[in-house]
């Protein structure tokens, strides 16, 4: 595509846009700025980390182990094995 065709396609000229054309495009398309950075916050990252299936499985395993160990110790104490 040649340069003249590009100027025609974008309704521009070698000297650039006039002030009036720039105002019209500014109203139509908005300012020429980059989007703001939208990183997730610390709470969001922590929440998604806790919902990880491996973390849930590990937590259930730890709780189960603690309950089982406590129950076995109580049972052994009642039998006078400890």
PDB file of N, CA, C and O in Angstrom:
ATOM      1  N   UNK A   1       0.854  -1.167   0.000  1.00  0.00           N
ATOM      2  CA  UNK A   1       0.000   0.000   0.000  1.00  0.00           C
ATOM      3  C   UNK A   1       0.903   1.233   0.000  1.00  0.00           C
ATOM      4  O   UNK A   1       1.848   1.330   0.771  1.00  0.00           O
ATOM      5  N   UNK A   2       0.586   2.183  -0.859  1.00  0.00           N
ATOM      6  CA  UNK A   2       1.430   3.369  -0.938  1.00  0.00           C
ATOM      7  C   UNK A   2       1.022   4.422   0.095  1.00  0.00           C
ATOM      8  O   UNK A   2      -0.038   4.341   0.717  1.00  0.00           O
ATOM      9  N   UNK A   3       1.870   5.403   0.296  1.00  0.00           N
ATOM     10  CA  UNK A   3       1.686   6.409   1.337  1.00  0.00           C
ATOM     11  C   UNK A   3       0.424   7.231   1.096  1.00  0.00           C
ATOM     12  O   UNK A   3      -0.330   7.521   2.032  1.00  0.00           O
ATOM     13  N   UNK A   4       0.149   7.590  -0.126  1.00  0.00           N
ATOM     14  CA  UNK A   4      -1.031   8.396  -0.435  1.00  0.00           C
ATOM     15  C   UNK A   4      -2.308   7.654  -0.046  1.00  0.00           C
ATOM     16  O   UNK A   4      -3.258   8.260   0.487  1.00  0.00           O
ATOM     17  N   UNK A   5      -2.343   6.362  -0.287  1.00  0.00           N
ATOM     18  CA  UNK A   5      -3.514   5.563   0.073  1.00  0.00           C
ATOM     19  C   UNK A   5      -3.690   5.507   1.595  1.00  0.00           C
ATOM     20  O   UNK A   5      -4.816   5.535   2.106  1.00  0.00           O
ATOM     21  N   UNK A   6      -2.592   5.441   2.311  1.00  0.00           N
ATOM     22  CA  UNK A   6      -2.669   5.429   3.775  1.00  0.00           C
ATOM     23  C   UNK A   6      -3.206   6.756   4.312  1.00  0.00           C
ATOM     24  O   UNK A   6      -4.025   6.778   5.230  1.00  0.00           O
ATOM     25  N   UNK A   7      -2.719   7.868   3.762  1.00  0.00           N
ATOM     26  CA  UNK A   7      -3.242   9.170   4.188  1.00  0.00           C
ATOM     27  C   UNK A   7      -4.749   9.251   3.937  1.00  0.00           C
ATOM     28  O   UNK A   7      -5.508   9.758   4.760  1.00  0.00           O
ATOM     29  N   UNK A   8      -5.167   8.742   2.784  1.00  0.00           N
ATOM     30  CA  UNK A   8      -6.599   8.768   2.452  1.00  0.00           C
ATOM     31  C   UNK A   8      -7.399   7.851   3.381  1.00  0.00           C
ATOM     32  O   UNK A   8      -8.463   8.223   3.868  1.00  0.00           O
ATOM     33  N   UNK A   9      -6.872   6.666   3.660  1.00  0.00           N
ATOM     34  CA  UNK A   9      -7.565   5.712   4.524  1.00  0.00           C
ATOM     35  C   UNK A   9      -7.768   6.268   5.937  1.00  0.00           C
ATOM     36  O   UNK A   9      -8.815   6.091   6.543  1.00  0.00           O
ATOM     37  N   UNK A  10      -6.759   6.966   6.455  1.00  0.00           N
ATOM     38  CA  UNK A  10      -6.843   7.485   7.810  1.00  0.00           C
ATOM     39  C   UNK A  10      -7.268   8.956   7.861  1.00  0.00           C
ATOM     40  O   UNK A  10      -7.213   9.577   8.926  1.00  0.00           O
ATOM     41  N   UNK A  11      -7.696   9.488   6.750  1.00  0.00           N
ATOM     42  CA  UNK A  11      -8.149  10.882   6.652  1.00  0.00           C
ATOM     43  C   UNK A  11      -7.119  11.820   7.274  1.00  0.00           C
ATOM     44  O   UNK A  11      -7.421  12.628   8.140  1.00  0.00           O
ATOM     45  N   UNK A  12      -5.882  11.699   6.812  1.00  0.00           N
ATOM     46  CA  UNK A  12      -4.792  12.516   7.331  1.00  0.00           C
ATOM     47  C   UNK A  12      -4.051  13.155   6.173  1.00  0.00           C
ATOM     48  O   UNK A  12      -4.480  13.063   5.017  1.00  0.00           O
ATOM     49  N   UNK A  13      -2.952  13.795   6.490  1.00  0.00           N
ATOM     50  CA  UNK A  13      -2.119  14.435   5.466  1.00  0.00           C
ATOM     51  C   UNK A  13      -0.692  14.474   5.980  1.00  0.00           C
ATOM     52  O   UNK A  13      -0.452  14.279   7.178  1.00  0.00           O
ATOM     53  N   UNK A  14       0.271  14.738   5.135  1.00  0.00           N
ATOM     54  CA  UNK A  14       1.677  14.728   5.554  1.00  0.00           C
ATOM     55  C   UNK A  14       1.972  15.724   6.681  1.00  0.00           C
ATOM     56  O   UNK A  14       2.835  15.480   7.517  1.00  0.00           O
ATOM     57  N   UNK A  15       1.260  16.841   6.718  1.00  0.00           N
ATOM     58  CA  UNK A  15       1.489  17.858   7.756  1.00  0.00           C
ATOM     59  C   UNK A  15       0.844  17.481   9.087  1.00  0.00           C
ATOM     60  O   UNK A  15       1.034  18.158  10.091  1.00  0.00           O
ATOM     61  N   UNK A  16       0.039  16.428   9.097  1.00  0.00           N
ATOM     62  CA  UNK A  16      -0.664  16.032  10.309  1.00  0.00           C
ATOM     63  C   UNK A  16      -2.084  16.579  10.310  1.00  0.00           C
ATOM     64  O   UNK A  16      -2.560  17.175   9.341  1.00  0.00           O
ATOM     65  N   UNK A  17      -2.778  16.396  11.396  1.00  0.00           N
ATOM     66  CA  UNK A  17      -4.160  16.846  11.509  1.00  0.00           C
ATOM     67  C   UNK A  17      -4.207  18.321  11.859  1.00  0.00           C
ATOM     68  O   UNK A  17      -3.335  18.847  12.552  1.00  0.00           O
ATOM     69  N   UNK A  18      -5.268  18.984  11.407  1.00  0.00           N
ATOM     70  CA  UNK A  18      -5.484  20.361  11.836  1.00  0.00           C
ATOM     71  C   UNK A  18      -6.029  20.328  13.262  1.00  0.00           C
ATOM     72  O   UNK A  18      -6.423  19.273  13.778  1.00  0.00           O
ATOM     73  N   UNK A  19      -6.072  21.475  13.909  1.00  0.00           N
ATOM     74  CA  UNK A  19      -6.574  21.547  15.289  1.00  0.00           C
ATOM     75  C   UNK A  19      -8.034  21.106  15.349  1.00  0.00           C
ATOM     76  O   UNK A  19      -8.449  20.402  16.275  1.00  0.00           O
ATOM     77  N   UNK A  20      -8.816  21.484  14.352  1.00  0.00           N
ATOM     78  CA  UNK A  20     -10.227  21.093  14.311  1.00  0.00           C
ATOM     79  C   UNK A  20     -10.392  19.592  14.156  1.00  0.00           C
ATOM     80  O   UNK A  20     -11.218  18.966  14.842  1.00  0.00           O
ATOM     81  N   UNK A  21      -9.609  18.986  13.248  1.00  0.00           N
ATOM     82  CA  UNK A  21      -9.673  17.543  13.061  1.00  0.00           C
ATOM     83  C   UNK A  21      -9.242  16.810  14.335  1.00  0.00           C
ATOM     84  O   UNK A  21      -9.838  15.791  14.707  1.00  0.00           O
ATOM     85  N   UNK A  22      -8.215  17.326  14.985  1.00  0.00           N
ATOM     86  CA  UNK A  22      -7.737  16.692  16.218  1.00  0.00           C
ATOM     87  C   UNK A  22      -8.819  16.761  17.299  1.00  0.00           C
ATOM     88  O   UNK A  22      -9.029  15.798  18.024  1.00  0.00           O
ATOM     89  N   UNK A  23      -9.530  17.895  17.409  1.00  0.00           N
ATOM     90  CA  UNK A  23     -10.606  18.032  18.394  1.00  0.00           C
ATOM     91  C   UNK A  23     -11.726  17.037  18.116  1.00  0.00           C
ATOM     92  O   UNK A  23     -12.249  16.411  19.038  1.00  0.00           O
ATOM     93  N   UNK A  24     -12.106  16.903  16.845  1.00  0.00           N
ATOM     94  CA  UNK A  24     -13.176  15.973  16.480  1.00  0.00           C
ATOM     95  C   UNK A  24     -12.773  14.544  16.838  1.00  0.00           C
ATOM     96  O   UNK A  24     -13.555  13.788  17.417  1.00  0.00           O
ATOM     97  N   UNK A  25     -11.550  14.159  16.511  1.00  0.00           N
ATOM     98  CA  UNK A  25     -11.087  12.797  16.822  1.00  0.00           C
ATOM     99  C   UNK A  25     -10.948  12.568  18.326  1.00  0.00           C
ATOM    100  O   UNK A  25     -11.207  11.479  18.818  1.00  0.00           O
ATOM    101  N   UNK A  26     -10.558  13.623  19.048  1.00  0.00           N
ATOM    102  CA  UNK A  26     -10.459  13.505  20.501  1.00  0.00           C
ATOM    103  C   UNK A  26     -11.831  13.247  21.109  1.00  0.00           C
ATOM    104  O   UNK A  26     -11.983  12.405  21.980  1.00  0.00           O
ATOM    105  N   UNK A  27     -12.843  13.948  20.619  1.00  0.00           N
ATOM    106  CA  UNK A  27     -14.203  13.720  21.129  1.00  0.00           C
ATOM    107  C   UNK A  27     -14.720  12.341  20.737  1.00  0.00           C
ATOM    108  O   UNK A  27     -15.412  11.692  21.507  1.00  0.00           O
ATOM    109  N   UNK A  28     -14.396  11.903  19.527  1.00  0.00           N
ATOM    110  CA  UNK A  28     -14.904  10.626  19.032  1.00  0.00           C
ATOM    111  C   UNK A  28     -14.188   9.433  19.679  1.00  0.00           C
ATOM    112  O   UNK A  28     -14.831   8.463  20.082  1.00  0.00           O
ATOM    113  N   UNK A  29     -12.859   9.488  19.794  1.00  0.00           N
ATOM    114  CA  UNK A  29     -12.073   8.334  20.241  1.00  0.00           C
ATOM    115  C   UNK A  29     -11.513   8.466  21.652  1.00  0.00           C
ATOM    116  O   UNK A  29     -11.008   7.493  22.206  1.00  0.00           O
ATOM    117  N   UNK A  30     -11.545   9.633  22.228  1.00  0.00           N
ATOM    118  CA  UNK A  30     -10.989   9.841  23.565  1.00  0.00           C
ATOM    119  C   UNK A  30      -9.503  10.142  23.506  1.00  0.00           C
ATOM    120  O   UNK A  30      -8.884  10.128  22.446  1.00  0.00           O
ATOM    121  N   UNK A  31      -8.900  10.416  24.664  1.00  0.00           N
ATOM    122  CA  UNK A  31      -7.471  10.760  24.686  1.00  0.00           C
ATOM    123  C   UNK A  31      -6.590   9.555  24.357  1.00  0.00           C
ATOM    124  O   UNK A  31      -6.977   8.418  24.557  1.00  0.00           O
ATOM    125  N   UNK A  32      -5.413   9.846  23.888  1.00  0.00           N
ATOM    126  CA  UNK A  32      -4.454   8.804  23.505  1.00  0.00           C
ATOM    127  C   UNK A  32      -3.588   8.464  24.714  1.00  0.00           C
ATOM    128  O   UNK A  32      -2.470   8.940  24.861  1.00  0.00           O
ATOM    129  N   UNK A  33      -4.142   7.637  25.617  1.00  0.00           N
ATOM    130  CA  UNK A  33      -3.412   7.243  26.823  1.00  0.00           C
ATOM    131  C   UNK A  33      -3.450   5.725  26.950  1.00  0.00           C
ATOM    132  O   UNK A  33      -4.370   5.064  26.465  1.00  0.00           O
ATOM    133  N   UNK A  34      -2.460   5.179  27.633  1.00  0.00           N
ATOM    134  CA  UNK A  34      -2.418   3.749  27.879  1.00  0.00           C
ATOM    135  C   UNK A  34      -3.351   3.391  29.021  1.00  0.00           C
ATOM    136  O   UNK A  34      -3.595   4.193  29.921  1.00  0.00           O
ATOM    137  N   UNK A  35      -3.855   2.172  29.012  1.00  0.00           N
ATOM    138  CA  UNK A  35      -4.728   1.693  30.083  1.00  0.00           C
ATOM    139  C   UNK A  35      -3.929   1.588  31.380  1.00  0.00           C
ATOM    140  O   UNK A  35      -2.729   1.305  31.366  1.00  0.00           O
ATOM    141  N   UNK A  36      -4.590   1.801  32.490  1.00  0.00           N
ATOM    142  CA  UNK A  36      -3.945   1.699  33.787  1.00  0.00           C
ATOM    143  C   UNK A  36      -3.630   0.236  34.112  1.00  0.00           C
ATOM    144  O   UNK A  36      -4.350  -0.665  33.707  1.00  0.00           O
ATOM    145  N   UNK A  37      -2.561   0.044  34.856  1.00  0.00           N
ATOM    146  CA  UNK A  37      -2.174  -1.293  35.293  1.00  0.00           C
ATOM    147  C   UNK A  37      -3.210  -1.805  36.287  1.00  0.00           C
ATOM    148  O   UNK A  37      -3.533  -1.122  37.251  1.00  0.00           O
ATOM    149  N   UNK A  38      -3.747  -2.992  36.048  1.00  0.00           N
ATOM    150  CA  UNK A  38      -4.788  -3.545  36.906  1.00  0.00           C
ATOM    151  C   UNK A  38      -4.322  -4.861  37.507  1.00  0.00           C
ATOM    152  O   UNK A  38      -4.860  -5.918  37.218  1.00  0.00           O
ATOM    153  N   UNK A  39      -3.334  -4.791  38.372  1.00  0.00           N
ATOM    154  CA  UNK A  39      -2.828  -5.991  39.033  1.00  0.00           C
ATOM    155  C   UNK A  39      -3.761  -6.358  40.185  1.00  0.00           C
ATOM    156  O   UNK A  39      -4.305  -5.485  40.853  1.00  0.00           O
ATOM    157  N   UNK A  40      -3.935  -7.644  40.436  1.00  0.00           N
ATOM    158  CA  UNK A  40      -4.768  -8.037  41.573  1.00  0.00           C
ATOM    159  C   UNK A  40      -4.085  -7.686  42.887  1.00  0.00           C
ATOM    160  O   UNK A  40      -2.853  -7.714  42.985  1.00  0.00           O
ATOM    161  N   UNK A  41      -4.889  -7.383  43.893  1.00  0.00           N
ATOM    162  CA  UNK A  41      -4.356  -7.036  45.200  1.00  0.00           C
ATOM    163  C   UNK A  41      -3.881  -8.257  45.962  1.00  0.00           C
ATOM    164  O   UNK A  41      -4.087  -9.404  45.554  1.00  0.00           O
ATOM    165  N   UNK A  42      -3.245  -8.021  47.096  1.00  0.00           N
ATOM    166  CA  UNK A  42      -2.710  -9.104  47.910  1.00  0.00           C
ATOM    167  C   UNK A  42      -3.816 -10.023  48.420  1.00  0.00           C
ATOM    168  O   UNK A  42      -3.648 -11.243  48.465  1.00  0.00           O
ATOM    169  N   UNK A  43      -4.953  -9.429  48.803  1.00  0.00           N
ATOM    170  CA  UNK A  43      -6.062 -10.239  49.315  1.00  0.00           C
ATOM    171  C   UNK A  43      -6.599 -11.171  48.229  1.00  0.00           C
ATOM    172  O   UNK A  43      -6.920 -12.333  48.498  1.00  0.00           O
ATOM    173  N   UNK A  44      -6.684 -10.690  47.014  1.00  0.00           N
ATOM    174  CA  UNK A  44      -7.173 -11.511  45.904  1.00  0.00           C
ATOM    175  C   UNK A  44      -6.211 -12.664  45.628  1.00  0.00           C
ATOM    176  O   UNK A  44      -6.639 -13.802  45.420  1.00  0.00           O
ATOM    177  N   UNK A  45      -4.929 -12.381  45.638  1.00  0.00           N
ATOM    178  CA  UNK A  45      -3.934 -13.435  45.401  1.00  0.00           C
ATOM    179  C   UNK A  45      -4.007 -14.484  46.503  1.00  0.00           C
ATOM    180  O   UNK A  45      -3.984 -15.690  46.237  1.00  0.00           O
ATOM    181  N   UNK A  46      -4.116 -14.038  47.766  1.00  0.00           N
ATOM    182  CA  UNK A  46      -4.219 -14.969  48.889  1.00  0.00           C
ATOM    183  C   UNK A  46      -5.482 -15.815  48.781  1.00  0.00           C
ATOM    184  O   UNK A  46      -5.451 -17.031  48.973  1.00  0.00           O
ATOM    185  N   UNK A  47      -6.607 -15.188  48.428  1.00  0.00           N
ATOM    186  CA  UNK A  47      -7.876 -15.905  48.294  1.00  0.00           C
ATOM    187  C   UNK A  47      -7.779 -16.992  47.229  1.00  0.00           C
ATOM    188  O   UNK A  47      -8.192 -18.134  47.451  1.00  0.00           O
ATOM    189  N   UNK A  48      -7.196 -16.660  46.077  1.00  0.00           N
ATOM    190  CA  UNK A  48      -7.063 -17.651  45.001  1.00  0.00           C
ATOM    191  C   UNK A  48      -6.065 -18.745  45.376  1.00  0.00           C
ATOM    192  O   UNK A  48      -6.217 -19.897  44.958  1.00  0.00           O
ATOM    193  N   UNK A  49      -5.055 -18.409  46.158  1.00  0.00           N
ATOM    194  CA  UNK A  49      -4.083 -19.409  46.588  1.00  0.00           C
ATOM    195  C   UNK A  49      -4.720 -20.414  47.536  1.00  0.00           C
ATOM    196  O   UNK A  49      -4.441 -21.611  47.476  1.00  0.00           O
ATOM    197  N   UNK A  50      -5.579 -19.924  48.432  1.00  0.00           N
ATOM    198  CA  UNK A  50      -6.241 -20.810  49.393  1.00  0.00           C
ATOM    199  C   UNK A  50      -7.222 -21.734  48.680  1.00  0.00           C
ATOM    200  O   UNK A  50      -7.440 -22.862  49.110  1.00  0.00           O
ATOM    201  N   UNK A  51      -7.806 -21.279  47.588  1.00  0.00           N
ATOM    202  CA  UNK A  51      -8.763 -22.104  46.841  1.00  0.00           C
ATOM    203  C   UNK A  51      -8.095 -23.134  45.940  1.00  0.00           C
ATOM    204  O   UNK A  51      -8.781 -23.916  45.288  1.00  0.00           O
ATOM    205  N   UNK A  52      -6.782 -23.164  45.922  1.00  0.00           N
ATOM    206  CA  UNK A  52      -6.048 -24.137  45.122  1.00  0.00           C
ATOM    207  C   UNK A  52      -6.359 -25.544  45.646  1.00  0.00           C
ATOM    208  O   UNK A  52      -6.274 -25.801  46.842  1.00  0.00           O
ATOM    209  N   UNK A  53      -6.737 -26.489  44.784  1.00  0.00           N
ATOM    210  CA  UNK A  53      -7.097 -27.846  45.231  1.00  0.00           C
ATOM    211  C   UNK A  53      -5.998 -28.545  46.026  1.00  0.00           C
ATOM    212  O   UNK A  53      -6.282 -29.286  46.963  1.00  0.00           O
ATOM    213  N   UNK A  54      -4.740 -28.320  45.685  1.00  0.00           N
ATOM    214  CA  UNK A  54      -3.642 -28.947  46.419  1.00  0.00           C
ATOM    215  C   UNK A  54      -3.594 -28.407  47.851  1.00  0.00           C
ATOM    216  O   UNK A  54      -3.382 -29.165  48.805  1.00  0.00           O
ATOM    217  N   UNK A  55      -3.815 -27.109  48.019  1.00  0.00           N
ATOM    218  CA  UNK A  55      -3.800 -26.510  49.353  1.00  0.00           C
ATOM    219  C   UNK A  55      -4.969 -27.046  50.170  1.00  0.00           C
ATOM    220  O   UNK A  55      -4.812 -27.359  51.357  1.00  0.00           O
ATOM    221  N   UNK A  56      -6.133 -27.174  49.551  1.00  0.00           N
ATOM    222  CA  UNK A  56      -7.301 -27.715  50.258  1.00  0.00           C
ATOM    223  C   UNK A  56      -7.033 -29.157  50.676  1.00  0.00           C
ATOM    224  O   UNK A  56      -7.307 -29.547  51.815  1.00  0.00           O
ATOM    225  N   UNK A  57      -6.487 -29.968  49.776  1.00  0.00           N
ATOM    226  CA  UNK A  57      -6.162 -31.357  50.102  1.00  0.00           C
ATOM    227  C   UNK A  57      -5.147 -31.438  51.242  1.00  0.00           C
ATOM    228  O   UNK A  57      -5.292 -32.245  52.165  1.00  0.00           O
ATOM    229  N   UNK A  58      -4.137 -30.602  51.210  1.00  0.00           N
ATOM    230  CA  UNK A  58      -3.142 -30.579  52.270  1.00  0.00           C
ATOM    231  C   UNK A  58      -3.777 -30.181  53.603  1.00  0.00           C
ATOM    232  O   UNK A  58      -3.497 -30.806  54.636  1.00  0.00           O
ATOM    233  N   UNK A  59      -4.654 -29.179  53.599  1.00  0.00           N
ATOM    234  CA  UNK A  59      -5.311 -28.744  54.837  1.00  0.00           C
ATOM    235  C   UNK A  59      -6.188 -29.853  55.406  1.00  0.00           C
ATOM    236  O   UNK A  59      -6.183 -30.103  56.619  1.00  0.00           O
ATOM    237  N   UNK A  60      -6.944 -30.531  54.557  1.00  0.00           N
ATOM    238  CA  UNK A  60      -7.800 -31.626  55.012  1.00  0.00           C
ATOM    239  C   UNK A  60      -6.941 -32.757  55.583  1.00  0.00           C
ATOM    240  O   UNK A  60      -7.274 -33.345  56.619  1.00  0.00           O
ATOM    241  N   UNK A  61      -5.835 -33.044  54.949  1.00  0.00           N
ATOM    242  CA  UNK A  61      -4.934 -34.089  55.429  1.00  0.00           C
ATOM    243  C   UNK A  61      -4.355 -33.733  56.798  1.00  0.00           C
ATOM    244  O   UNK A  61      -4.308 -34.577  57.702  1.00  0.00           O
ATOM    245  N   UNK A  62      -3.930 -32.496  56.978  1.00  0.00           N
ATOM    246  CA  UNK A  62      -3.356 -32.069  58.255  1.00  0.00           C
ATOM    247  C   UNK A  62      -4.398 -32.138  59.361  1.00  0.00           C
ATOM    248  O   UNK A  62      -4.125 -32.637  60.455  1.00  0.00           O
ATOM    249  N   UNK A  63      -5.611 -31.666  59.084  1.00  0.00           N
ATOM    250  CA  UNK A  63      -6.675 -31.713  60.092  1.00  0.00           C
ATOM    251  C   UNK A  63      -7.017 -33.165  60.428  1.00  0.00           C
ATOM    252  O   UNK A  63      -7.168 -33.527  61.599  1.00  0.00           O
ATOM    253  N   UNK A  64      -7.130 -34.003  59.421  1.00  0.00           N
ATOM    254  CA  UNK A  64      -7.409 -35.421  59.649  1.00  0.00           C
ATOM    255  C   UNK A  64      -6.326 -36.090  60.463  1.00  0.00           C
ATOM    256  O   UNK A  64      -6.610 -36.861  61.378  1.00  0.00           O
ATOM    257  N   UNK A  65      -5.093 -35.792  60.156  1.00  0.00           N
ATOM    258  CA  UNK A  65      -3.967 -36.359  60.906  1.00  0.00           C
ATOM    259  C   UNK A  65      -4.007 -35.910  62.362  1.00  0.00           C
ATOM    260  O   UNK A  65      -3.789 -36.708  63.276  1.00  0.00           O
ATOM    261  N   UNK A  66      -4.288 -34.628  62.576  1.00  0.00           N
ATOM    262  CA  UNK A  66      -4.341 -34.102  63.947  1.00  0.00           C
ATOM    263  C   UNK A  66      -5.459 -34.769  64.738  1.00  0.00           C
ATOM    264  O   UNK A  66      -5.257 -35.168  65.897  1.00  0.00           O
ATOM    265  N   UNK A  67      -6.615 -34.910  64.129  1.00  0.00           N
ATOM    266  CA  UNK A  67      -7.748 -35.555  64.815  1.00  0.00           C
ATOM    267  C   UNK A  67      -7.423 -37.015  65.099  1.00  0.00           C
ATOM    268  O   UNK A  67      -7.649 -37.510  66.213  1.00  0.00           O
ATOM    269  N   UNK A  68      -6.899 -37.729  64.140  1.00  0.00           N
ATOM    270  CA  UNK A  68      -6.566 -39.146  64.316  1.00  0.00           C
ATOM    271  C   UNK A  68      -5.500 -39.333  65.390  1.00  0.00           C
ATOM    272  O   UNK A  68      -5.624 -40.195  66.262  1.00  0.00           O
ATOM    273  N   UNK A  69      -4.464 -38.519  65.355  1.00  0.00           N
ATOM    274  CA  UNK A  69      -3.393 -38.631  66.346  1.00  0.00           C
ATOM    275  C   UNK A  69      -3.926 -38.359  67.751  1.00  0.00           C
ATOM    276  O   UNK A  69      -3.614 -39.088  68.702  1.00  0.00           O
ATOM    277  N   UNK A  70      -4.738 -37.320  67.883  1.00  0.00           N
ATOM    278  CA  UNK A  70      -5.318 -36.989  69.183  1.00  0.00           C
ATOM    279  C   UNK A  70      -6.215 -38.134  69.679  1.00  0.00           C
ATOM    280  O   UNK A  70      -6.153 -38.517  70.851  1.00  0.00           O
ATOM    281  N   UNK A  71      -7.026 -38.672  68.788  1.00  0.00           N
ATOM    282  CA  UNK A  71      -7.923 -39.766  69.171  1.00  0.00           C
ATOM    283  C   UNK A  71      -7.151 -41.002  69.596  1.00  0.00           C
ATOM    284  O   UNK A  71      -7.509 -41.666  70.576  1.00  0.00           O
ATOM    285  N   UNK A  72      -6.099 -41.337  68.890  1.00  0.00           N
ATOM    286  CA  UNK A  72      -5.290 -42.513  69.230  1.00  0.00           C
ATOM    287  C   UNK A  72      -4.604 -42.304  70.580  1.00  0.00           C
ATOM    288  O   UNK A  72      -4.556 -43.227  71.406  1.00  0.00           O
ATOM    289  N   UNK A  73      -4.102 -41.104  70.834  1.00  0.00           N
ATOM    290  CA  UNK A  73      -3.459 -40.837  72.122  1.00  0.00           C
ATOM    291  C   UNK A  73      -4.459 -40.971  73.267  1.00  0.00           C
ATOM    292  O   UNK A  73      -4.144 -41.550  74.309  1.00  0.00           O
ATOM    293  N   UNK A  74      -5.665 -40.467  73.097  1.00  0.00           N
ATOM    294  CA  UNK A  74      -6.685 -40.598  74.140  1.00  0.00           C
ATOM    295  C   UNK A  74      -7.035 -42.067  74.348  1.00  0.00           C
ATOM    296  O   UNK A  74      -7.141 -42.539  75.481  1.00  0.00           O
ATOM    297  N   UNK A  75      -7.178 -42.817  73.283  1.00  0.00           N
ATOM    298  CA  UNK A  75      -7.494 -44.248  73.379  1.00  0.00           C
ATOM    299  C   UNK A  75      -6.380 -45.003  74.120  1.00  0.00           C
ATOM    300  O   UNK A  75      -6.635 -45.838  74.976  1.00  0.00           O
ATOM    301  N   UNK A  76      -5.127 -44.666  73.788  1.00  0.00           N
ATOM    302  CA  UNK A  76      -3.996 -45.330  74.439  1.00  0.00           C
ATOM    303  C   UNK A  76      -3.920 -44.960  75.922  1.00  0.00           C
ATOM    304  O   UNK A  76      -3.567 -45.797  76.758  1.00  0.00           O
ATOM    305  N   UNK A  77      -4.249 -43.715  76.260  1.00  0.00           N
ATOM    306  CA  UNK A  77      -4.266 -43.312  77.667  1.00  0.00           C
ATOM    307  C   UNK A  77      -5.330 -44.070  78.438  1.00  0.00           C
ATOM    308  O   UNK A  77      -5.120 -44.488  79.586  1.00  0.00           O
ATOM    309  N   UNK A  78      -6.473 -44.285  77.860  1.00  0.00           N
ATOM    310  CA  UNK A  78      -7.560 -45.026  78.516  1.00  0.00           C
ATOM    311  C   UNK A  78      -7.182 -46.493  78.723  1.00  0.00           C
ATOM    312  O   UNK A  78      -7.637 -47.126  79.671  1.00  0.00           O
ATOM    313  N   UNK A  79      -6.393 -47.014  77.820  1.00  0.00           N
ATOM    314  CA  UNK A  79      -5.952 -48.418  77.943  1.00  0.00           C
ATOM    315  C   UNK A  79      -4.708 -48.528  78.836  1.00  0.00           C
ATOM    316  O   UNK A  79      -4.182 -49.628  79.028  1.00  0.00           O
ATOM    317  N   UNK A  80      -4.216 -47.408  79.313  1.00  0.00           N
ATOM    318  CA  UNK A  80      -3.005 -47.341  80.139  1.00  0.00           C
ATOM    319  C   UNK A  80      -1.779 -47.874  79.389  1.00  0.00           C
ATOM    320  O   UNK A  80      -0.930 -48.554  79.966  1.00  0.00           O
ATOM    321  N   UNK A  81      -1.694 -47.598  78.123  1.00  0.00           N
ATOM    322  CA  UNK A  81      -0.544 -48.018  77.325  1.00  0.00           C
ATOM    323  C   UNK A  81       0.531 -46.942  77.294  1.00  0.00           C
ATOM    324  O   UNK A  81       1.616 -47.169  76.792  1.00  0.00           O
ATOM    325  N   UNK A  82       0.200 -45.773  77.757  1.00  0.00           N
ATOM    326  CA  UNK A  82       1.188 -44.679  77.753  1.00  0.00           C
ATOM    327  C   UNK A  82       1.509 -44.323  79.188  1.00  0.00           C
ATOM    328  O   UNK A  82       0.700 -44.212  80.031  1.00  0.00           O
TER     329      UNK A  82
END
